[in-house]
Amino acid sequence: MDRPEPADGASTRARIQQVALELFSERGYEATSLREIAERLGVTKAALYYHFRTKEDIVQSLFEDQLAELDALIAWAESQPPTVETRHEFIRRYADLLQRRGHFKVLQFFQRDQLSMQKHQVGATLRSRLIAVQRLLSPPGTPPVVRLRRSLAIIAIHTAWFGLEDPDFTDDVRREAGLEVALELVE
Amino acid sequence: MDRPEPADGASTRARIQQVALELFSERGYEATSLREIAERLGVTKAALYYHFRTKEDIVQSLFEDQLAELDALIAWAESQPPTVETRHEFIRRYADLLQRRGHFKVLQFFQRDQLSMQKHQVGATLRSRLIAVQRLLSPPGTPPVVRLRRSLAIIAIHTAWFGLEDPDFTDDVRREAGLEVALELVE
DNA sequence: GTCTATAAATCGATAGAC
DNA sequence: GTCTATCGATTTATAGAC
């Protein structure tokens, strides 16, 4: 199944993914051409097509791991009673998920380029999962103000990671602040 | 300065703006071609160029009014003492601004297509104004957790308008819920 | 003010050599 | 696995008739 890894470290495939996420995050998916990705990598456009069938395949590969982990987290939460303890534990696990392997970078790109992502299958799927998270925190019948607060709990974690400009904030500060505010919002 | 208005109601210029915002909001700025805008309007592409010099001019015109009002609001807030009363009044005025003339629709488009908008002058300007709002609510020295809460106050108003899927929510419910949560977050 | 026609550039994707 | 070369489609924008 796996291709052999070259001795020079990151595989070309992984380097394409890394550079693509960089450029997509700077300019947006639609405004980033395969020529630009290839140039920053020092290869030609045609080389990309050896590793990915289409441009869409590249962006899809960026979301895959994160989507699988999010699916598992949602499945866990749906097996639990809808109590405040479950919501607290969900928030903690969601915050862990985002921090692991820089997953928040993919989510930041998704949030800032939502409209481009909608027309791709992986974008529509991630969107539906985020809606599932909302439904899970706010079952039918939850009053509007409480629903808004619980929506903001998730957004608090996102904002802690990529909504605060201050370069003084360390990863630890962001993590702790996001958790503290999110936990009080799902009370 | 003003062009005479045709008798049939909305000027062609205003209809271009309306259709452009619709399509930009559906598919994103980059993925929307002038051909599509022209087709939905029932005119040819060339007609658009009589009313707007470039595609960028169209999107710029969508932000102009809102940017001017936001500038005025920021100027007002900067003339006030940074007290909790000022923050409360700012939140109320900001909520009013968003509701007036459907301004939240433009902001919704901006938020969902941030990356496309960054490379246009009007997008960079709006972004800098939103950062100014944050700085205003959280002067230097504000602890991270408090800063996060105050950032979320603005986001609460945005989310009330275009972040909650429920079609049962009326404009009044959204307005009141947004205000209530935002006000408690800037305490 | 709107049209037809077209210029000039760029894009995603493919063919085939090496 | 990467290259050169190119195809076909689409884009923003313009020229000039009406």
Short mmCIF file of C-alpha atoms (C1' of nucleotides) in Angstrom, two decimals:
data_model
loop_
_atom_site.label_atom_id
_atom_site.label_comp_id
_atom_site.label_asym_id
_atom_site.label_seq_id
_atom_site.Cartn_x
_atom_site.Cartn_y
_atom_site.Cartn_z
CA MET A 1 0.00 0.00 0.00
CA ASP A 2 2.69 2.48 1.07
CA ARG A 3 5.23 3.87 -1.30
CA PRO A 4 8.88 3.59 -0.14
CA GLU A 5 10.18 6.77 1.51
CA PRO A 6 13.18 8.53 -0.03
CA ALA A 7 16.25 9.00 2.13
CA ASP A 8 16.11 12.81 2.00
CA GLY A 9 13.33 13.03 4.58
CA ALA A 10 9.84 14.17 3.61
CA SER A 11 8.40 12.43 0.60
CA THR A 12 7.60 14.57 -2.41
CA ARG A 13 3.94 13.86 -1.80
CA ALA A 14 4.16 15.23 1.74
CA ARG A 15 6.10 18.27 0.53
CA ILE A 16 3.42 18.98 -2.05
CA GLN A 17 0.80 18.82 0.70
CA GLN A 18 2.78 21.16 2.92
CA VAL A 19 3.41 23.76 0.23
CA ALA A 20 -0.16 23.50 -1.04
CA LEU A 21 -1.56 24.19 2.44
CA GLU A 22 0.79 27.16 2.77
CA LEU A 23 -0.32 28.70 -0.52
CA PHE A 24 -3.99 27.82 -0.15
CA SER A 25 -3.90 29.50 3.28
CA GLU A 26 -2.21 32.63 1.91
CA ARG A 27 -4.26 33.19 -1.24
CA GLY A 28 -7.19 30.82 -1.15
CA TYR A 29 -7.74 27.62 -3.10
CA GLU A 30 -9.12 29.17 -6.29
CA ALA A 31 -6.45 31.85 -6.47
CA THR A 32 -3.63 29.34 -6.08
CA SER A 33 -2.51 27.70 -9.32
CA LEU A 34 -0.69 24.42 -9.64
CA ARG A 35 2.06 26.35 -11.40
CA GLU A 36 2.68 28.36 -8.19
CA ILE A 37 2.77 25.23 -6.04
CA ALA A 38 5.20 23.60 -8.44
CA GLU A 39 7.41 26.69 -8.59
CA ARG A 40 7.69 27.02 -4.81
CA LEU A 41 8.64 23.35 -4.70
CA GLY A 42 11.17 23.70 -7.50
CA VAL A 43 9.49 21.18 -9.80
CA THR A 44 7.21 21.46 -12.80
CA LYS A 45 3.45 21.30 -12.84
CA ALA A 46 3.49 17.91 -14.51
CA ALA A 47 5.32 16.41 -11.55
CA LEU A 48 2.36 17.19 -9.30
CA TYR A 49 0.18 15.08 -11.53
CA TYR A 50 2.28 12.04 -10.80
CA HIS A 51 1.37 12.32 -7.10
CA PHE A 52 -2.18 13.65 -7.33
CA ARG A 53 -4.79 12.99 -9.97
CA THR A 54 -6.35 16.48 -9.77
CA LYS A 55 -6.03 19.74 -7.88
CA GLU A 56 -9.05 18.70 -5.85
CA ASP A 57 -7.25 15.53 -4.76
CA ILE A 58 -4.55 17.66 -3.16
CA VAL A 59 -6.96 19.63 -0.99
CA GLN A 60 -8.91 16.49 -0.20
CA SER A 61 -5.79 14.78 1.11
CA LEU A 62 -5.23 17.71 3.48
CA PHE A 63 -8.53 17.07 5.27
CA GLU A 64 -8.59 13.28 5.41
CA ASP A 65 -6.89 12.51 8.73
CA GLN A 66 -8.67 15.28 10.56
CA LEU A 67 -12.07 14.23 9.22
CA ALA A 68 -11.56 10.65 10.38
CA GLU A 69 -10.62 11.76 13.89
CA LEU A 70 -13.54 14.17 14.03
CA ASP A 71 -15.93 11.43 12.95
CA ALA A 72 -14.67 9.23 15.76
CA LEU A 73 -15.10 12.03 18.29
CA ILE A 74 -18.65 12.70 17.15
CA ALA A 75 -19.48 8.99 17.34
CA TRP A 76 -18.18 8.88 20.90
CA ALA A 77 -20.23 11.90 21.94
CA GLU A 78 -23.39 10.48 20.41
CA SER A 79 -22.99 7.40 22.59
CA GLN A 80 -22.93 9.50 25.74
CA PRO A 81 -25.83 11.11 27.65
CA PRO A 82 -26.34 14.82 26.74
CA THR A 83 -25.19 16.10 30.13
CA VAL A 84 -22.94 18.96 31.09
CA GLU A 85 -20.20 16.45 31.93
CA THR A 86 -20.36 15.03 28.40
CA ARG A 87 -20.19 18.53 26.93
CA HIS A 88 -17.15 19.34 29.07
CA GLU A 89 -15.36 16.18 28.06
CA PHE A 90 -16.28 16.77 24.42
CA ILE A 91 -14.76 20.25 24.56
CA ARG A 92 -11.55 18.88 26.05
CA ARG A 93 -11.27 16.19 23.40
CA TYR A 94 -12.09 18.64 20.62
CA ALA A 95 -9.35 20.98 21.83
CA ASP A 96 -6.89 18.07 21.89
CA LEU A 97 -7.88 17.09 18.37
CA LEU A 98 -7.20 20.57 17.04
CA GLN A 99 -3.82 20.84 18.69
CA ARG A 100 -2.54 17.45 17.59
CA ARG A 101 -0.35 17.57 14.49
CA GLY A 102 -1.30 21.17 13.78
CA HIS A 103 -4.79 20.22 12.69
CA PHE A 104 -5.94 23.72 13.50
CA LYS A 105 -4.03 24.93 10.45
CA VAL A 106 -6.30 22.96 8.16
CA LEU A 107 -9.35 24.21 10.03
CA GLN A 108 -8.11 27.79 9.78
CA PHE A 109 -7.78 27.40 6.03
CA PHE A 110 -11.25 25.86 5.84
CA GLN A 111 -12.81 28.65 7.86
CA ARG A 112 -11.20 31.41 5.79
CA ASP A 113 -11.99 29.81 2.47
CA GLN A 114 -15.39 28.26 3.21
CA LEU A 115 -17.01 29.27 -0.05
CA SER A 116 -14.30 27.71 -2.20
CA MET A 117 -14.42 24.54 -0.14
CA GLN A 118 -18.21 24.11 -0.35
CA LYS A 119 -18.13 22.84 -3.90
CA HIS A 120 -15.66 20.10 -3.09
CA GLN A 121 -16.87 16.93 -1.48
CA VAL A 122 -14.43 17.15 1.40
CA GLY A 123 -15.49 20.72 2.18
CA ALA A 124 -19.17 19.83 2.25
CA THR A 125 -18.38 16.87 4.50
CA LEU A 126 -16.39 18.90 7.00
CA ARG A 127 -19.16 21.47 7.09
CA SER A 128 -21.74 18.80 7.83
CA ARG A 129 -19.55 17.48 10.64
CA LEU A 130 -19.27 20.90 12.24
CA ILE A 131 -23.06 21.18 12.06
CA ALA A 132 -23.29 17.75 13.69
CA VAL A 133 -21.13 19.07 16.52
CA GLN A 134 -23.53 21.96 17.03
CA ARG A 135 -26.54 19.64 17.06
CA LEU A 136 -24.78 17.47 19.57
CA LEU A 137 -24.07 20.34 21.94
CA SER A 138 -27.53 21.86 21.39
CA PRO A 139 -30.20 19.16 20.95
CA PRO A 140 -33.56 20.21 19.46
CA GLY A 141 -35.43 22.42 21.91
CA THR A 142 -32.38 24.19 23.26
CA PRO A 143 -33.27 27.91 23.67
CA PRO A 144 -31.65 30.27 21.13
CA VAL A 145 -29.41 32.05 23.65
CA VAL A 146 -28.10 28.76 25.02
CA ARG A 147 -27.55 27.48 21.49
CA LEU A 148 -25.60 30.59 20.62
CA ARG A 149 -23.43 30.21 23.71
CA ARG A 150 -22.65 26.58 22.92
CA SER A 151 -21.84 27.42 19.29
CA LEU A 152 -19.46 30.02 20.61
CA ALA A 153 -17.75 27.42 22.77
CA ILE A 154 -16.42 25.68 19.66
CA ILE A 155 -15.63 29.02 18.08
CA ALA A 156 -13.77 30.03 21.24
CA ILE A 157 -11.33 27.18 20.70
CA HIS A 158 -10.93 28.11 17.03
CA THR A 159 -10.48 31.78 17.88
CA ALA A 160 -7.89 31.02 20.55
CA TRP A 161 -5.81 29.26 17.92
CA PHE A 162 -6.20 31.48 14.91
CA GLY A 163 -8.37 34.48 15.69
CA LEU A 164 -6.09 36.40 18.06
CA GLU A 165 -3.37 38.37 16.31
CA ASP A 166 -1.00 38.81 19.25
CA PRO A 167 2.31 37.08 18.48
CA ASP A 168 3.10 37.04 22.21
CA PHE A 169 0.51 34.34 22.78
CA THR A 170 2.17 30.96 23.06
CA ASP A 171 0.53 27.68 22.15
CA ASP A 172 0.01 26.97 25.85
CA VAL A 173 -1.69 30.31 26.48
CA ARG A 174 -3.95 29.79 23.49
CA ARG A 175 -4.83 26.28 24.55
CA GLU A 176 -5.63 27.23 28.15
CA ALA A 177 -7.57 30.38 27.27
CA GLY A 178 -9.61 28.56 24.64
CA LEU A 179 -10.43 25.74 27.03
CA GLU A 180 -11.37 28.02 29.91
CA VAL A 181 -13.74 30.18 27.87
CA ALA A 182 -15.21 27.22 25.97
CA LEU A 183 -15.91 25.28 29.16
CA GLU A 184 -17.75 28.19 30.76
CA LEU A 185 -19.80 28.68 27.57
CA VAL A 186 -21.19 25.13 27.63
CA GLU A 187 -22.30 25.26 31.29
CA MET B 1 -22.60 63.57 -9.65
CA ASP B 2 -25.58 61.20 -9.59
CA ARG B 3 -26.82 59.49 -12.67
CA PRO B 4 -30.57 59.84 -13.34
CA GLU B 5 -32.61 56.86 -12.10
CA PRO B 6 -34.62 54.86 -14.64
CA ALA B 7 -38.37 54.59 -14.07
CA ASP B 8 -38.34 50.79 -13.71
CA GLY B 9 -37.09 50.96 -10.14
CA ALA B 10 -33.61 49.71 -9.27
CA SER B 11 -30.86 51.12 -11.44
CA THR B 12 -28.83 48.68 -13.47
CA ARG B 13 -25.86 49.53 -11.32
CA ALA B 14 -27.74 48.55 -8.16
CA ARG B 15 -29.01 45.36 -9.78
CA ILE B 16 -25.47 44.40 -10.72
CA GLN B 17 -24.42 44.91 -7.10
CA GLN B 18 -27.30 42.81 -5.81
CA VAL B 19 -26.70 39.90 -8.21
CA ALA B 20 -22.95 40.08 -7.69
CA LEU B 21 -23.34 39.81 -3.91
CA GLU B 22 -25.69 36.85 -4.39
CA LEU B 23 -23.24 34.99 -6.60
CA PHE B 24 -20.13 35.95 -4.65
CA SER B 25 -21.85 34.67 -1.50
CA GLU B 26 -22.83 31.40 -3.14
CA ARG B 27 -19.58 30.49 -4.88
CA GLY B 28 -16.94 32.91 -3.72
CA TYR B 29 -15.42 35.89 -5.51
CA GLU B 30 -12.79 34.02 -7.52
CA ALA B 31 -15.16 31.29 -8.64
CA THR B 32 -17.76 33.78 -9.87
CA SER B 33 -17.20 35.03 -13.41
CA LEU B 34 -18.55 38.21 -14.89
CA ARG B 35 -20.24 36.04 -17.51
CA GLU B 36 -22.32 34.41 -14.76
CA ILE B 37 -23.28 37.75 -13.26
CA ALA B 38 -24.26 39.06 -16.68
CA GLU B 39 -26.27 35.94 -17.51
CA ARG B 40 -28.29 36.03 -14.28
CA LEU B 41 -29.02 39.69 -15.02
CA GLY B 42 -29.96 38.99 -18.62
CA VAL B 43 -27.35 41.28 -20.14
CA THR B 44 -23.94 40.72 -21.68
CA LYS B 45 -20.59 40.93 -19.96
CA ALA B 46 -19.71 44.10 -21.81
CA ALA B 47 -22.65 45.90 -20.21
CA LEU B 48 -21.09 45.39 -16.77
CA TYR B 49 -18.05 47.26 -17.94
CA TYR B 50 -20.11 50.34 -18.63
CA HIS B 51 -21.06 50.50 -14.93
CA PHE B 52 -17.87 49.20 -13.33
CA ARG B 53 -14.31 49.60 -14.51
CA THR B 54 -13.16 46.19 -13.21
CA LYS B 55 -14.44 43.15 -11.35
CA GLU B 56 -12.66 44.47 -8.27
CA ASP B 57 -14.66 47.71 -8.51
CA ILE B 58 -17.85 45.72 -8.12
CA VAL B 59 -16.81 44.05 -4.89
CA GLN B 60 -15.35 47.31 -3.63
CA SER B 61 -18.66 49.09 -4.11
CA LEU B 62 -20.35 46.43 -1.98
CA PHE B 63 -18.24 47.34 1.05
CA GLU B 64 -18.13 51.11 0.79
CA ASP B 65 -21.17 52.20 2.81
CA GLN B 66 -20.54 49.71 5.56
CA LEU B 67 -16.88 50.67 5.84
CA ALA B 68 -17.76 54.34 6.24
CA GLU B 69 -20.26 53.61 8.99
CA LEU B 70 -17.81 51.31 10.74
CA ASP B 71 -15.12 53.98 10.61
CA ALA B 72 -17.48 56.45 12.23
CA LEU B 73 -18.36 53.98 14.97
CA ILE B 74 -14.72 53.27 15.70
CA ALA B 75 -13.95 56.99 15.83
CA TRP B 76 -16.77 57.46 18.34
CA ALA B 77 -15.52 54.63 20.55
CA GLU B 78 -11.98 55.95 20.52
CA SER B 79 -13.26 59.26 21.88
CA GLN B 80 -14.84 57.52 24.87
CA PRO B 81 -13.21 56.21 28.07
CA PRO B 82 -12.46 52.45 27.93
CA THR B 83 -15.08 51.54 30.51
CA VAL B 84 -17.60 48.73 30.64
CA GLU B 85 -20.34 51.26 29.79
CA THR B 86 -18.51 52.27 26.62
CA ARG B 87 -18.09 48.63 25.65
CA HIS B 88 -21.78 47.98 26.20
CA GLU B 89 -22.81 50.97 24.13
CA PHE B 90 -20.32 49.99 21.43
CA ILE B 91 -21.82 46.50 21.22
CA ARG B 92 -25.33 47.95 20.88
CA ARG B 93 -24.26 50.33 18.12
CA TYR B 94 -22.31 47.60 16.35
CA ALA B 95 -25.37 45.33 16.42
CA ASP B 96 -27.48 48.15 14.98
CA LEU B 97 -24.94 48.77 12.23
CA LEU B 98 -25.02 45.14 11.14
CA GLN B 99 -28.79 44.98 11.04
CA ARG B 100 -29.30 48.20 9.10
CA ARG B 101 -29.82 47.65 5.38
CA GLY B 102 -28.75 44.04 5.60
CA HIS B 103 -25.13 44.96 6.19
CA PHE B 104 -24.59 41.58 7.81
CA LYS B 105 -24.90 39.99 4.37
CA VAL B 106 -21.77 41.76 3.20
CA LEU B 107 -19.98 40.79 6.39
CA GLN B 108 -21.09 37.19 5.99
CA PHE B 109 -19.62 37.14 2.50
CA PHE B 110 -16.41 38.72 3.78
CA GLN B 111 -16.06 36.20 6.59
CA ARG B 112 -16.63 33.20 4.33
CA ASP B 113 -14.32 34.44 1.60
CA GLN B 114 -11.61 36.14 3.66
CA LEU B 115 -8.68 34.82 1.68
CA SER B 116 -10.03 36.05 -1.64
CA MET B 117 -10.77 39.45 -0.14
CA GLN B 118 -7.30 39.92 1.40
CA LYS B 119 -5.70 40.78 -1.90
CA HIS B 120 -8.18 43.55 -2.63
CA GLN B 121 -7.73 46.89 -0.99
CA VAL B 122 -11.23 46.96 0.40
CA GLY B 123 -10.78 43.53 1.97
CA ALA B 124 -7.54 44.48 3.66
CA THR B 125 -9.19 47.66 4.93
CA LEU B 126 -12.19 45.88 6.42
CA ARG B 127 -9.85 43.40 8.07
CA SER B 128 -7.83 46.21 9.62
CA ARG B 129 -11.03 47.80 10.94
CA LEU B 130 -12.13 44.57 12.58
CA ILE B 131 -8.72 44.37 14.22
CA ALA B 132 -9.15 47.96 15.39
CA VAL B 133 -12.42 46.92 17.01
CA GLN B 134 -10.62 44.17 18.89
CA ARG B 135 -7.90 46.54 20.06
CA LEU B 136 -10.55 48.95 21.20
CA LEU B 137 -12.38 46.35 23.27
CA SER B 138 -9.10 44.91 24.57
CA PRO B 139 -6.46 47.61 25.12
CA PRO B 140 -2.83 46.46 25.49
CA GLY B 141 -2.38 44.61 28.76
CA THR B 142 -5.76 42.92 28.73
CA PRO B 143 -5.27 39.32 29.92
CA PRO B 144 -5.58 36.63 27.22
CA VAL B 145 -8.77 35.09 28.59
CA VAL B 146 -10.49 38.47 28.80
CA ARG B 147 -9.30 39.31 25.31
CA LEU B 148 -10.70 36.08 23.98
CA ARG B 149 -14.07 36.74 25.65
CA ARG B 150 -14.27 40.23 24.19
CA SER B 151 -13.33 38.98 20.71
CA LEU B 152 -16.12 36.47 21.06
CA ALA B 153 -18.56 39.26 21.87
CA ILE B 154 -18.25 40.58 18.32
CA ILE B 155 -18.29 37.08 16.93
CA ALA B 156 -21.45 36.40 18.96
CA ILE B 157 -23.28 39.08 17.01
CA HIS B 158 -21.95 37.74 13.71
CA THR B 159 -22.85 34.17 14.66
CA ALA B 160 -26.36 35.16 15.73
CA TRP B 161 -26.91 36.56 12.23
CA PHE B 162 -25.25 34.02 10.01
CA GLY B 163 -23.78 31.21 12.06
CA LEU B 164 -26.94 29.48 13.30
CA GLU B 165 -28.61 27.26 10.72
CA ASP B 166 -32.08 27.10 12.27
CA PRO B 167 -34.59 28.62 9.84
CA ASP B 168 -37.03 29.08 12.75
CA PHE B 169 -34.91 31.89 14.14
CA THR B 170 -36.42 35.24 13.23
CA ASP B 171 -34.47 38.44 12.83
CA ASP B 172 -35.69 39.57 16.25
CA VAL B 173 -34.59 36.36 17.97
CA ARG B 174 -31.18 36.61 16.32
CA ARG B 175 -30.79 40.24 17.26
CA GLU B 176 -31.77 39.72 20.91
CA ALA B 177 -29.74 36.55 21.39
CA GLY B 178 -26.66 38.13 19.83
CA LEU B 179 -26.96 41.21 21.99
CA GLU B 180 -27.54 39.30 25.22
CA VAL B 181 -24.55 37.00 24.77
CA ALA B 182 -22.29 39.76 23.45
CA LEU B 183 -23.09 42.05 26.37
CA GLU B 184 -22.29 39.41 28.95
CA LEU B 185 -19.02 38.61 27.18
CA VAL B 186 -17.71 42.18 27.47
CA GLU B 187 -18.45 42.47 31.19
"C1'" DG C 1 -26.34 51.70 -22.46
"C1'" DT C 2 -26.07 47.50 -24.51
"C1'" DC C 3 -24.43 44.70 -28.18
"C1'" DT C 4 -20.96 41.41 -31.08
"C1'" DA C 5 -16.51 40.05 -31.54
"C1'" DT C 6 -12.10 39.31 -30.06
"C1'" DA C 7 -7.61 40.03 -27.79
"C1'" DA C 8 -4.31 38.37 -24.36
"C1'" DA C 9 -3.38 35.69 -20.53
"C1'" DT C 10 -3.86 31.81 -17.53
"C1'" DC C 11 -5.69 27.64 -15.99
"C1'" DG C 12 -6.20 22.44 -15.20
"C1'" DA C 13 -4.88 18.54 -17.36
"C1'" DT C 14 -2.49 15.20 -20.73
"C1'" DA C 15 1.00 12.99 -24.03
"C1'" DG C 16 5.16 11.19 -24.52
"C1'" DA C 17 10.39 11.45 -23.98
"C1'" DC C 18 13.88 10.33 -20.71
"C1'" DG D 1 9.48 10.56 -11.10
"C1'" DT D 2 10.26 14.46 -13.52
"C1'" DC D 3 10.63 16.81 -17.81
"C1'" DT D 4 9.02 19.65 -22.30
"C1'" DA D 5 5.35 20.82 -24.96
"C1'" DT D 6 0.79 21.56 -25.83
"C1'" DC D 7 -4.45 21.22 -25.84
"C1'" DG D 8 -8.83 23.08 -24.93
"C1'" DA D 9 -11.47 25.83 -22.06
"C1'" DT D 10 -12.26 29.94 -19.58
"C1'" DT D 11 -11.14 34.34 -17.80
"C1'" DT D 12 -10.82 39.60 -17.49
"C1'" DA D 13 -10.99 43.24 -20.34
"C1'" DT D 14 -11.38 46.13 -24.69
"C1'" DA D 15 -12.83 47.92 -29.50
"C1'" DG D 16 -16.21 49.54 -32.08
"C1'" DA D 17 -21.11 49.18 -34.09
"C1'" DC D 18 -25.76 50.54 -32.99
#
